[in-house]
Amino acid sequence: MQFRKLSLLVAALVSGHVSAAGFQLSETSATGLGRAFAGAAAVADNASSQGRNAAMLLALDGIQFSAGAVYIDPEVDTDGTVTYFNPVTGQMQQANADLNDYVPSAVVPNFYFSHKVDNTWAYGIGVTSNYGLTSETPSDDHAAAFLGSKTEVITVELNPNVAYAIDENYSIGFGIRALYADGEIIAHAPSWTDGLNQQLVAVGAAPAYPPGGTLLSKVSGDDIAWGYNFGVHWQSNKGHSLGFAYHSAIDLELEGDYNVFAGEAGYVKRSASMDVTLPAFAEFAGAHQLTPALRMSASIKWTQWSEFDDLIVDYDGGSDLLKEEKFDDSWRFALGADYRINSNWLMRTGVAYDQAAVDNEHRTLSIPDSDRIWLSGGVAYEFSPQLTLDFSATYIAATGDGDITEEQPALGALYEGEVDGDVWLLGVQASYRF
């Protein structure tokens, strides 16, 4: 059981709030959110732009600060059943395992600083979160609580960057990614084990299952890991720009402490670790000033999910192959527009298609990934040449089937269900230029 829970911790780290494929959170700023992050690697709105492409630091004048937050309001429901073996009757039984709105709301903050030293050099730093998840069953003895009654993961990424101008049109940038991750997974026995124990006692046998609501395992783990990013940016004198950015994979070595239920022996504490690779991703983007008031932008983003495959756990005395994942590389396409109403007001809008990293056969309750459509809009108000405030909103709808099949051999149980969900994102960003 303890190795199963470590697997769930990994699943949590690679999940996210169903707002991006696999485990990525896309909410790096409320400014870009208004156009569904179309053109994110090519458009230098404010200091937050370095989070997508470090080379754009040279497109930002002087010293700038940008800080904001995105409120994530998901509504994820599953219609499911658990099928389990009854040793008394020798038959399979079913229990309702529906989950309604089991992913709570969250806030993803961000902070960025940039300084253009001269026309050749610029540097900056960003602090944000790229991965995270919280999910919880309505009760400790829920029919699917054995798959994880509570999952919580918090990450913080520190990203210092530097940019260099090759000439007046081209710049390159480089950065270091320092990621801290902390997570907790709790699993409890489901309520249907009480019924099985009662039937066993009725025929003169001893109870064979932990009572419903019993803590089966609790695991927590953390790590600090490093990666890098680089980018290229081209900007013409006519308001057109192109950008390419690459963010490297980050290798985590999760180390966990466990309290594992072992029947009459009580709780056994063991330690284990697992190496997990958070995949690399790259983005190509362009923006074109069609008129003095209208700018169009587009992005193509690729994430190397195929590198996330075997989950191997190391524990006292050996190692074991937990699960062979079947992830595929995913793509994201976005198209957006900015429209200047007057000297103070700017409108943004965008649409995106976000491809899932898993197919129906390999979707789980912990990673309910599916294809998504983004519909975004936003406004910016310039109080002065120094201060700008952005507001944005995005609606994300899942598309296609969301079938889930997941087994738990230790309890002889099979979970089958269908997940359906949508997400609202609301963002605000304040940017100040010196």
Short mmCIF file of C-alpha atoms in Angstrom, two decimals:
data_model
loop_
_atom_site.label_atom_id
_atom_site.label_comp_id
_atom_site.label_asym_id
_atom_site.label_seq_id
_atom_site.Cartn_x
_atom_site.Cartn_y
_atom_site.Cartn_z
CA MET A 1 0.00 0.00 0.00
CA GLN A 2 2.78 2.45 0.79
CA PHE A 3 4.17 2.25 -2.73
CA ARG A 4 0.72 2.88 -4.17
CA LYS A 5 0.52 6.09 -2.17
CA LEU A 6 3.91 7.25 -3.42
CA SER A 7 2.54 6.70 -6.89
CA LEU A 8 -0.39 8.95 -6.03
CA LEU A 9 1.97 11.63 -4.78
CA VAL A 10 3.67 11.57 -8.16
CA ALA A 11 0.27 11.70 -9.84
CA ALA A 12 -0.55 14.78 -7.82
CA LEU A 13 2.67 16.49 -8.83
CA VAL A 14 1.89 15.79 -12.45
CA SER A 15 -1.74 16.77 -12.43
CA GLY A 16 -2.56 20.43 -11.87
CA HIS A 17 -5.98 22.06 -11.62
CA VAL A 18 -7.17 20.63 -14.97
CA SER A 19 -6.26 23.97 -16.55
CA ALA A 20 -3.39 22.63 -18.67
CA ALA A 21 -2.34 19.29 -20.11
CA GLY A 22 -0.85 16.80 -17.68
CA PHE A 23 0.65 18.62 -14.71
CA GLN A 24 1.28 22.13 -16.00
CA LEU A 25 -0.29 25.28 -14.61
CA SER A 26 -0.42 27.95 -17.30
CA GLU A 27 -1.38 30.86 -15.06
CA THR A 28 1.97 32.66 -15.16
CA SER A 29 0.29 36.10 -15.34
CA ALA A 30 -3.16 37.67 -15.53
CA THR A 31 -2.02 39.85 -18.45
CA GLY A 32 -1.37 36.96 -20.84
CA LEU A 33 -4.45 35.15 -19.55
CA GLY A 34 -6.65 37.76 -21.27
CA ARG A 35 -5.58 36.46 -24.70
CA ALA A 36 -5.35 32.77 -23.67
CA PHE A 37 -1.54 33.25 -23.67
CA ALA A 38 -1.50 33.60 -27.45
CA GLY A 39 1.82 35.12 -28.48
CA ALA A 40 3.18 34.62 -24.96
CA ALA A 41 6.76 34.03 -26.17
CA ALA A 42 6.69 37.06 -28.50
CA VAL A 43 4.67 39.81 -26.75
CA ALA A 44 6.47 41.83 -24.06
CA ASP A 45 3.56 43.24 -22.06
CA ASN A 46 5.36 43.80 -18.76
CA ALA A 47 7.93 42.18 -16.45
CA SER A 48 5.85 38.97 -16.33
CA SER A 49 6.75 38.27 -19.98
CA GLN A 50 10.14 36.85 -18.92
CA GLY A 51 8.25 33.90 -17.44
CA ARG A 52 7.55 32.72 -21.00
CA ASN A 53 10.66 34.02 -22.82
CA ALA A 54 13.69 35.48 -21.04
CA ALA A 55 14.89 37.16 -24.25
CA MET A 56 12.00 39.64 -24.05
CA LEU A 57 13.64 41.40 -21.09
CA LEU A 58 15.33 43.75 -23.57
CA ALA A 59 11.93 44.82 -24.93
CA LEU A 60 11.04 46.24 -21.48
CA ASP A 61 12.29 49.76 -20.76
CA GLY A 62 13.85 50.82 -17.47
CA ILE A 63 12.96 49.11 -14.21
CA GLN A 64 9.62 47.33 -13.98
CA PHE A 65 7.65 45.40 -11.39
CA SER A 66 4.63 43.22 -12.07
CA ALA A 67 2.61 41.30 -9.50
CA GLY A 68 -0.72 39.55 -9.67
CA ALA A 69 -2.78 36.49 -8.99
CA VAL A 70 -5.10 34.13 -10.83
CA TYR A 71 -8.10 32.66 -9.02
CA ILE A 72 -8.84 29.12 -10.22
CA ASP A 73 -12.42 27.91 -9.75
CA PRO A 74 -12.75 24.35 -11.09
CA GLU A 75 -15.89 22.25 -11.03
CA VAL A 76 -14.90 18.62 -11.54
CA ASP A 77 -17.48 15.84 -11.12
CA THR A 78 -17.23 12.10 -11.64
CA ASP A 79 -20.02 9.58 -12.01
CA GLY A 80 -18.44 6.36 -10.82
CA THR A 81 -18.87 2.97 -9.21
CA VAL A 82 -16.55 0.68 -7.29
CA THR A 83 -16.82 -3.05 -8.00
CA TYR A 84 -15.37 -5.34 -5.34
CA PHE A 85 -15.33 -9.05 -4.44
CA ASN A 86 -17.51 -10.37 -1.61
CA PRO A 87 -15.73 -13.41 -0.07
CA VAL A 88 -18.93 -14.57 1.64
CA THR A 89 -21.20 -14.73 -1.41
CA GLY A 90 -18.39 -15.32 -3.89
CA GLN A 91 -19.86 -12.61 -6.10
CA MET A 92 -18.91 -9.11 -7.18
CA GLN A 93 -20.73 -6.15 -5.61
CA GLN A 94 -20.95 -2.49 -6.49
CA ALA A 95 -20.93 0.73 -4.49
CA ASN A 96 -21.75 4.23 -5.68
CA ALA A 97 -18.60 6.35 -5.91
CA ASP A 98 -19.79 9.65 -7.38
CA LEU A 99 -17.68 12.71 -6.61
CA ASN A 100 -19.07 16.22 -6.96
CA ASP A 101 -16.85 19.31 -7.15
CA TYR A 102 -13.94 17.48 -5.50
CA VAL A 103 -11.23 19.89 -6.66
CA PRO A 104 -11.39 23.07 -4.53
CA SER A 105 -10.64 26.58 -5.70
CA ALA A 106 -7.12 27.99 -5.47
CA VAL A 107 -5.12 31.17 -6.02
CA VAL A 108 -1.85 31.18 -8.00
CA PRO A 109 0.19 34.35 -7.25
CA ASN A 110 3.09 35.73 -9.26
CA PHE A 111 5.78 38.40 -8.93
CA TYR A 112 8.30 39.66 -11.48
CA PHE A 113 11.07 42.25 -11.62
CA SER A 114 13.02 43.44 -14.68
CA HIS A 115 15.83 45.92 -15.28
CA LYS A 116 17.09 47.01 -18.68
CA VAL A 117 20.65 48.08 -17.89
CA ASP A 118 21.32 49.48 -21.38
CA ASN A 119 20.52 48.59 -24.98
CA THR A 120 22.66 45.46 -24.71
CA TRP A 121 21.94 43.88 -21.32
CA ALA A 122 18.89 43.27 -19.13
CA TYR A 123 18.12 41.01 -16.20
CA GLY A 124 15.12 40.01 -14.14
CA ILE A 125 13.58 37.48 -11.80
CA GLY A 126 10.22 35.78 -11.50
CA VAL A 127 8.49 33.94 -8.66
CA THR A 128 5.43 31.83 -9.44
CA SER A 129 4.00 28.31 -9.31
CA ASN A 130 3.98 25.98 -12.31
CA TYR A 131 2.55 22.87 -10.66
CA GLY A 132 -0.08 22.27 -7.98
CA LEU A 133 -3.14 20.33 -6.91
CA THR A 134 -5.63 19.96 -4.09
CA SER A 135 -8.41 17.37 -4.15
CA GLU A 136 -10.43 15.77 -1.38
CA THR A 137 -13.26 13.25 -1.06
CA PRO A 138 -16.34 14.48 0.86
CA SER A 139 -15.69 11.99 3.69
CA ASP A 140 -12.87 9.72 4.89
CA ASP A 141 -14.97 6.61 4.21
CA HIS A 142 -16.06 7.55 0.68
CA ALA A 143 -16.32 4.55 -1.63
CA ALA A 144 -13.24 5.70 -3.57
CA ALA A 145 -11.24 6.96 -0.55
CA PHE A 146 -8.80 4.06 -0.94
CA LEU A 147 -7.50 5.76 -4.10
CA GLY A 148 -6.66 8.89 -2.09
CA SER A 149 -9.01 10.75 0.24
CA LYS A 150 -6.87 13.89 0.17
CA THR A 151 -4.16 15.11 -2.18
CA GLU A 152 -2.32 18.39 -1.73
CA VAL A 153 0.73 19.64 -3.60
CA ILE A 154 2.32 23.09 -3.40
CA THR A 155 5.19 24.27 -5.59
CA VAL A 156 7.16 27.51 -5.84
CA GLU A 157 9.52 28.34 -8.70
CA LEU A 158 12.25 30.99 -8.56
CA ASN A 159 13.48 31.99 -12.02
CA PRO A 160 16.36 34.52 -12.43
CA ASN A 161 16.98 35.54 -16.06
CA VAL A 162 19.43 37.56 -18.15
CA ALA A 163 19.12 38.83 -21.75
CA TYR A 164 21.63 40.05 -24.34
CA ALA A 165 20.95 42.05 -27.52
CA ILE A 166 22.68 40.65 -30.61
CA ASP A 167 21.60 43.74 -32.57
CA GLU A 168 18.70 46.19 -32.54
CA ASN A 169 16.23 43.49 -33.62
CA TYR A 170 17.47 40.22 -32.10
CA SER A 171 17.95 39.28 -28.44
CA ILE A 172 18.66 36.06 -26.58
CA GLY A 173 17.91 35.15 -22.98
CA PHE A 174 18.87 32.53 -20.42
CA GLY A 175 17.51 31.62 -17.01
CA ILE A 176 17.79 29.18 -14.12
CA ARG A 177 14.74 27.35 -12.76
CA ALA A 178 14.81 26.55 -9.03
CA LEU A 179 11.75 24.53 -8.02
CA TYR A 180 10.58 23.60 -4.53
CA ALA A 181 7.83 20.98 -4.28
CA ASP A 182 5.95 19.77 -1.20
CA GLY A 183 3.08 17.29 -1.18
CA GLU A 184 0.86 15.16 1.02
CA ILE A 185 -1.34 12.18 0.19
CA ILE A 186 -3.82 10.57 2.59
CA ALA A 187 -5.84 7.40 1.91
CA HIS A 188 -8.64 5.87 3.99
CA ALA A 189 -10.59 2.63 3.92
CA PRO A 190 -13.97 2.91 2.14
CA SER A 191 -17.31 2.43 3.90
CA TRP A 192 -18.14 -0.77 2.01
CA THR A 193 -15.47 -2.67 3.98
CA ASP A 194 -17.80 -2.45 7.02
CA GLY A 195 -20.45 -4.43 5.19
CA LEU A 196 -17.96 -7.11 4.21
CA ASN A 197 -16.72 -7.44 7.81
CA GLN A 198 -20.29 -7.77 9.11
CA GLN A 199 -21.04 -10.58 6.67
CA LEU A 200 -17.81 -12.36 7.62
CA VAL A 201 -18.69 -12.18 11.33
CA ALA A 202 -22.22 -13.45 10.58
CA VAL A 203 -20.81 -16.69 9.13
CA GLY A 204 -18.33 -17.14 11.99
CA ALA A 205 -15.27 -15.73 10.27
CA ALA A 206 -12.98 -12.98 11.54
CA PRO A 207 -13.13 -9.49 9.99
CA ALA A 208 -10.63 -9.31 7.13
CA TYR A 209 -10.83 -5.66 6.14
CA PRO A 210 -9.96 -2.38 7.88
CA PRO A 211 -13.10 -0.57 9.12
CA GLY A 212 -14.43 2.22 6.92
CA GLY A 213 -12.65 5.50 7.55
CA THR A 214 -9.47 3.81 8.84
CA LEU A 215 -6.32 5.69 7.86
CA LEU A 216 -4.59 3.37 5.39
CA SER A 217 -1.60 5.53 4.65
CA LYS A 218 -0.28 9.04 4.94
CA VAL A 219 2.71 10.20 2.96
CA SER A 220 4.49 13.51 2.62
CA GLY A 221 7.52 14.39 0.56
CA ASP A 222 9.46 17.36 -0.73
CA ASP A 223 12.47 18.25 -2.84
CA ILE A 224 14.36 21.15 -4.42
CA ALA A 225 15.39 20.67 -8.05
CA TRP A 226 16.96 22.72 -10.83
CA GLY A 227 16.49 23.35 -14.51
CA TYR A 228 17.16 26.03 -17.11
CA ASN A 229 15.41 28.02 -19.82
CA PHE A 230 16.49 30.00 -22.87
CA GLY A 231 14.81 32.02 -25.57
CA VAL A 232 15.21 34.08 -28.74
CA HIS A 233 13.22 37.20 -29.60
CA TRP A 234 12.97 39.20 -32.83
CA GLN A 235 11.21 42.55 -32.99
CA SER A 236 10.89 44.77 -36.05
CA ASN A 237 10.46 48.52 -36.14
CA LYS A 238 6.94 48.04 -37.51
CA GLY A 239 5.45 46.32 -34.48
CA HIS A 240 5.96 42.71 -35.56
CA SER A 241 7.68 40.16 -33.33
CA LEU A 242 8.59 36.48 -33.18
CA GLY A 243 9.77 34.45 -30.22
CA PHE A 244 10.97 30.97 -29.35
CA ALA A 245 11.48 29.71 -25.81
CA TYR A 246 12.57 26.39 -24.31
CA HIS A 247 12.24 25.27 -20.69
CA SER A 248 14.25 22.22 -19.68
CA ALA A 249 13.02 19.18 -17.83
CA ILE A 250 13.33 19.20 -14.03
CA ASP A 251 14.38 16.02 -12.23
CA LEU A 252 12.81 15.54 -8.80
CA GLU A 253 13.89 12.98 -6.22
CA LEU A 254 10.86 12.69 -3.99
CA GLU A 255 11.58 11.47 -0.47
CA GLY A 256 8.60 10.51 1.66
CA ASP A 257 7.68 9.54 5.22
CA TYR A 258 4.89 7.00 5.61
CA ASN A 259 2.40 5.85 8.21
CA VAL A 260 0.99 2.64 6.77
CA PHE A 261 -1.84 0.59 8.28
CA ALA A 262 -0.71 -3.03 8.84
CA GLY A 263 -3.73 -4.58 10.57
CA GLU A 264 -3.09 -5.95 14.06
CA ALA A 265 0.50 -4.71 13.87
CA GLY A 266 -0.80 -1.14 13.86
CA TYR A 267 0.94 1.50 11.78
CA VAL A 268 4.34 0.85 10.22
CA LYS A 269 6.55 3.76 9.24
CA ARG A 270 8.76 3.30 6.22
CA SER A 271 10.68 5.58 3.92
CA ALA A 272 11.01 5.48 0.15
CA SER A 273 12.03 7.69 -2.73
CA MET A 274 11.23 8.03 -6.41
CA ASP A 275 12.86 9.88 -9.29
CA VAL A 276 10.36 11.84 -11.36
CA THR A 277 11.07 13.95 -14.44
CA LEU A 278 8.89 16.98 -15.08
CA PRO A 279 9.01 17.26 -18.88
CA ALA A 280 10.59 19.92 -21.04
CA PHE A 281 8.43 22.26 -23.10
CA ALA A 282 8.99 24.67 -25.97
CA GLU A 283 6.92 27.48 -27.46
CA PHE A 284 6.97 29.37 -30.75
CA ALA A 285 4.93 32.57 -30.99
CA GLY A 286 4.33 35.56 -33.21
CA ALA A 287 2.56 38.91 -32.99
CA HIS A 288 1.67 41.30 -35.81
CA GLN A 289 0.47 44.91 -35.56
CA LEU A 290 -2.22 44.94 -38.26
CA THR A 291 -3.36 48.51 -37.56
CA PRO A 292 -2.31 51.15 -35.04
CA ALA A 293 -5.07 49.83 -32.77
CA LEU A 294 -5.17 46.08 -33.52
CA ARG A 295 -2.51 43.44 -32.86
CA MET A 296 -2.97 39.73 -33.58
CA SER A 297 -0.92 37.01 -31.88
CA ALA A 298 -0.55 33.24 -32.03
CA SER A 299 1.34 30.46 -30.24
CA ILE A 300 2.23 26.81 -30.64
CA LYS A 301 3.46 25.00 -27.53
CA TRP A 302 4.90 21.48 -27.28
CA THR A 303 5.41 19.49 -24.08
CA GLN A 304 7.60 16.37 -24.04
CA TRP A 305 5.26 14.13 -22.08
CA SER A 306 6.67 10.99 -23.69
CA GLU A 307 9.68 11.31 -21.35
CA PHE A 308 7.38 10.67 -18.39
CA ASP A 309 7.15 6.87 -18.42
CA ASP A 310 8.33 4.33 -15.83
CA LEU A 311 7.71 5.04 -12.14
CA ILE A 312 10.36 3.17 -10.14
CA VAL A 313 10.30 3.29 -6.35
CA ASP A 314 13.40 2.75 -4.20
CA TYR A 315 12.88 1.47 -0.67
CA ASP A 316 14.74 -0.30 2.10
CA GLY A 317 16.17 -3.45 0.56
CA GLY A 318 15.47 -2.90 -3.11
CA SER A 319 13.40 -1.23 -5.80
CA ASP A 320 10.28 -1.96 -7.78
CA LEU A 321 8.60 -0.90 -11.00
CA LEU A 322 5.36 0.70 -9.91
CA LYS A 323 3.77 1.61 -13.17
CA GLU A 324 4.62 2.03 -16.82
CA GLU A 325 3.00 5.27 -17.89
CA LYS A 326 1.71 5.76 -21.43
CA PHE A 327 1.94 9.52 -21.83
CA ASP A 328 2.29 11.13 -25.24
CA ASP A 329 3.75 14.49 -26.23
CA SER A 330 1.04 17.17 -26.20
CA TRP A 331 0.41 20.34 -28.20
CA ARG A 332 -1.32 23.61 -27.43
CA PHE A 333 -2.50 26.13 -30.03
CA ALA A 334 -3.65 29.67 -29.23
CA LEU A 335 -4.88 32.69 -31.19
CA GLY A 336 -5.46 36.11 -29.65
CA ALA A 337 -5.89 39.82 -30.23
CA ASP A 338 -5.24 43.15 -28.47
CA TYR A 339 -7.31 46.22 -29.36
CA ARG A 340 -6.38 49.73 -28.22
CA ILE A 341 -9.61 51.64 -27.48
CA ASN A 342 -7.91 54.87 -26.45
CA SER A 343 -4.82 56.03 -24.59
CA ASN A 344 -6.08 54.48 -21.34
CA TRP A 345 -8.04 51.34 -22.29
CA LEU A 346 -6.90 48.14 -24.00
CA MET A 347 -9.02 45.05 -24.70
CA ARG A 348 -7.76 41.48 -25.10
CA THR A 349 -9.35 38.24 -26.26
CA GLY A 350 -8.14 34.78 -27.18
CA VAL A 351 -8.99 31.15 -27.80
CA ALA A 352 -6.84 28.04 -27.33
CA TYR A 353 -6.95 24.29 -27.85
CA ASP A 354 -5.04 22.29 -25.22
CA GLN A 355 -4.36 18.64 -26.06
CA ALA A 356 -4.44 16.00 -23.31
CA ALA A 357 -1.31 14.04 -22.45
CA VAL A 358 -3.19 10.79 -21.75
CA ASP A 359 -5.82 8.83 -23.63
CA ASN A 360 -8.99 7.20 -22.27
CA GLU A 361 -7.23 3.92 -21.53
CA HIS A 362 -4.69 5.49 -19.17
CA ARG A 363 -6.75 8.23 -17.51
CA THR A 364 -7.03 7.94 -13.69
CA LEU A 365 -8.99 9.61 -10.92
CA SER A 366 -5.79 11.40 -9.88
CA ILE A 367 -4.98 12.54 -13.43
CA PRO A 368 -8.38 13.21 -15.08
CA ASP A 369 -6.71 14.77 -18.12
CA SER A 370 -8.71 15.56 -21.27
CA ASP A 371 -8.62 17.90 -24.25
CA ARG A 372 -9.66 21.48 -23.42
CA ILE A 373 -10.94 24.61 -25.13
CA TRP A 374 -10.00 28.03 -23.70
CA LEU A 375 -12.15 31.15 -24.18
CA SER A 376 -10.46 34.26 -22.77
CA GLY A 377 -11.00 37.98 -22.44
CA GLY A 378 -9.46 40.87 -20.57
CA VAL A 379 -8.98 44.61 -20.23
CA ALA A 380 -6.08 46.83 -19.21
CA TYR A 381 -6.34 50.34 -17.82
CA GLU A 382 -3.34 52.67 -17.80
CA PHE A 383 -3.67 55.04 -14.85
CA SER A 384 -0.45 56.76 -15.92
CA PRO A 385 2.60 56.04 -18.09
CA GLN A 386 3.95 54.19 -15.04
CA LEU A 387 0.98 52.19 -13.69
CA THR A 388 -1.20 49.66 -15.53
CA LEU A 389 -3.86 47.35 -14.09
CA ASP A 390 -5.01 44.22 -15.96
CA PHE A 391 -8.19 42.21 -15.43
CA SER A 392 -8.84 38.92 -17.23
CA ALA A 393 -11.22 35.97 -17.28
CA THR A 394 -11.07 32.56 -18.95
CA TYR A 395 -13.55 29.73 -19.30
CA ILE A 396 -12.06 26.28 -19.92
CA ALA A 397 -14.29 23.43 -21.09
CA ALA A 398 -13.25 19.79 -21.37
CA THR A 399 -14.06 18.06 -24.64
CA GLY A 400 -14.58 14.42 -25.57
CA ASP A 401 -15.07 11.40 -23.34
CA GLY A 402 -13.61 11.30 -19.82
CA ASP A 403 -13.74 7.60 -18.99
CA ILE A 404 -11.70 6.40 -15.99
CA THR A 405 -10.78 2.84 -15.02
CA GLU A 406 -8.53 2.23 -12.02
CA GLU A 407 -7.77 -0.93 -10.02
CA GLN A 408 -6.70 -1.52 -6.41
CA PRO A 409 -5.55 -5.15 -6.16
CA ALA A 410 -4.93 -4.96 -2.38
CA LEU A 411 -8.68 -4.54 -1.78
CA GLY A 412 -9.79 -6.43 -4.87
CA ALA A 413 -11.56 -3.30 -6.09
CA LEU A 414 -12.11 -1.72 -9.50
CA TYR A 415 -13.15 1.91 -9.97
CA GLU A 416 -14.98 2.82 -13.18
CA GLY A 417 -16.36 6.25 -13.92
CA GLU A 418 -16.63 9.23 -16.18
CA VAL A 419 -15.24 12.66 -15.35
CA ASP A 420 -16.70 15.95 -16.50
CA GLY A 421 -15.52 19.40 -15.60
CA ASP A 422 -14.94 23.01 -16.45
CA VAL A 423 -12.85 25.79 -14.96
CA TRP A 424 -13.16 29.54 -14.51
CA LEU A 425 -9.97 31.59 -14.21
CA LEU A 426 -10.10 35.17 -12.93
CA GLY A 427 -6.92 37.23 -12.88
CA VAL A 428 -5.63 40.63 -11.85
CA GLN A 429 -2.16 42.07 -12.53
CA ALA A 430 -0.57 45.37 -11.50
CA SER A 431 2.51 46.58 -13.37
CA TYR A 432 4.68 49.59 -12.57
CA ARG A 433 7.43 51.13 -14.69
CA PHE A 434 10.13 53.48 -13.40
#
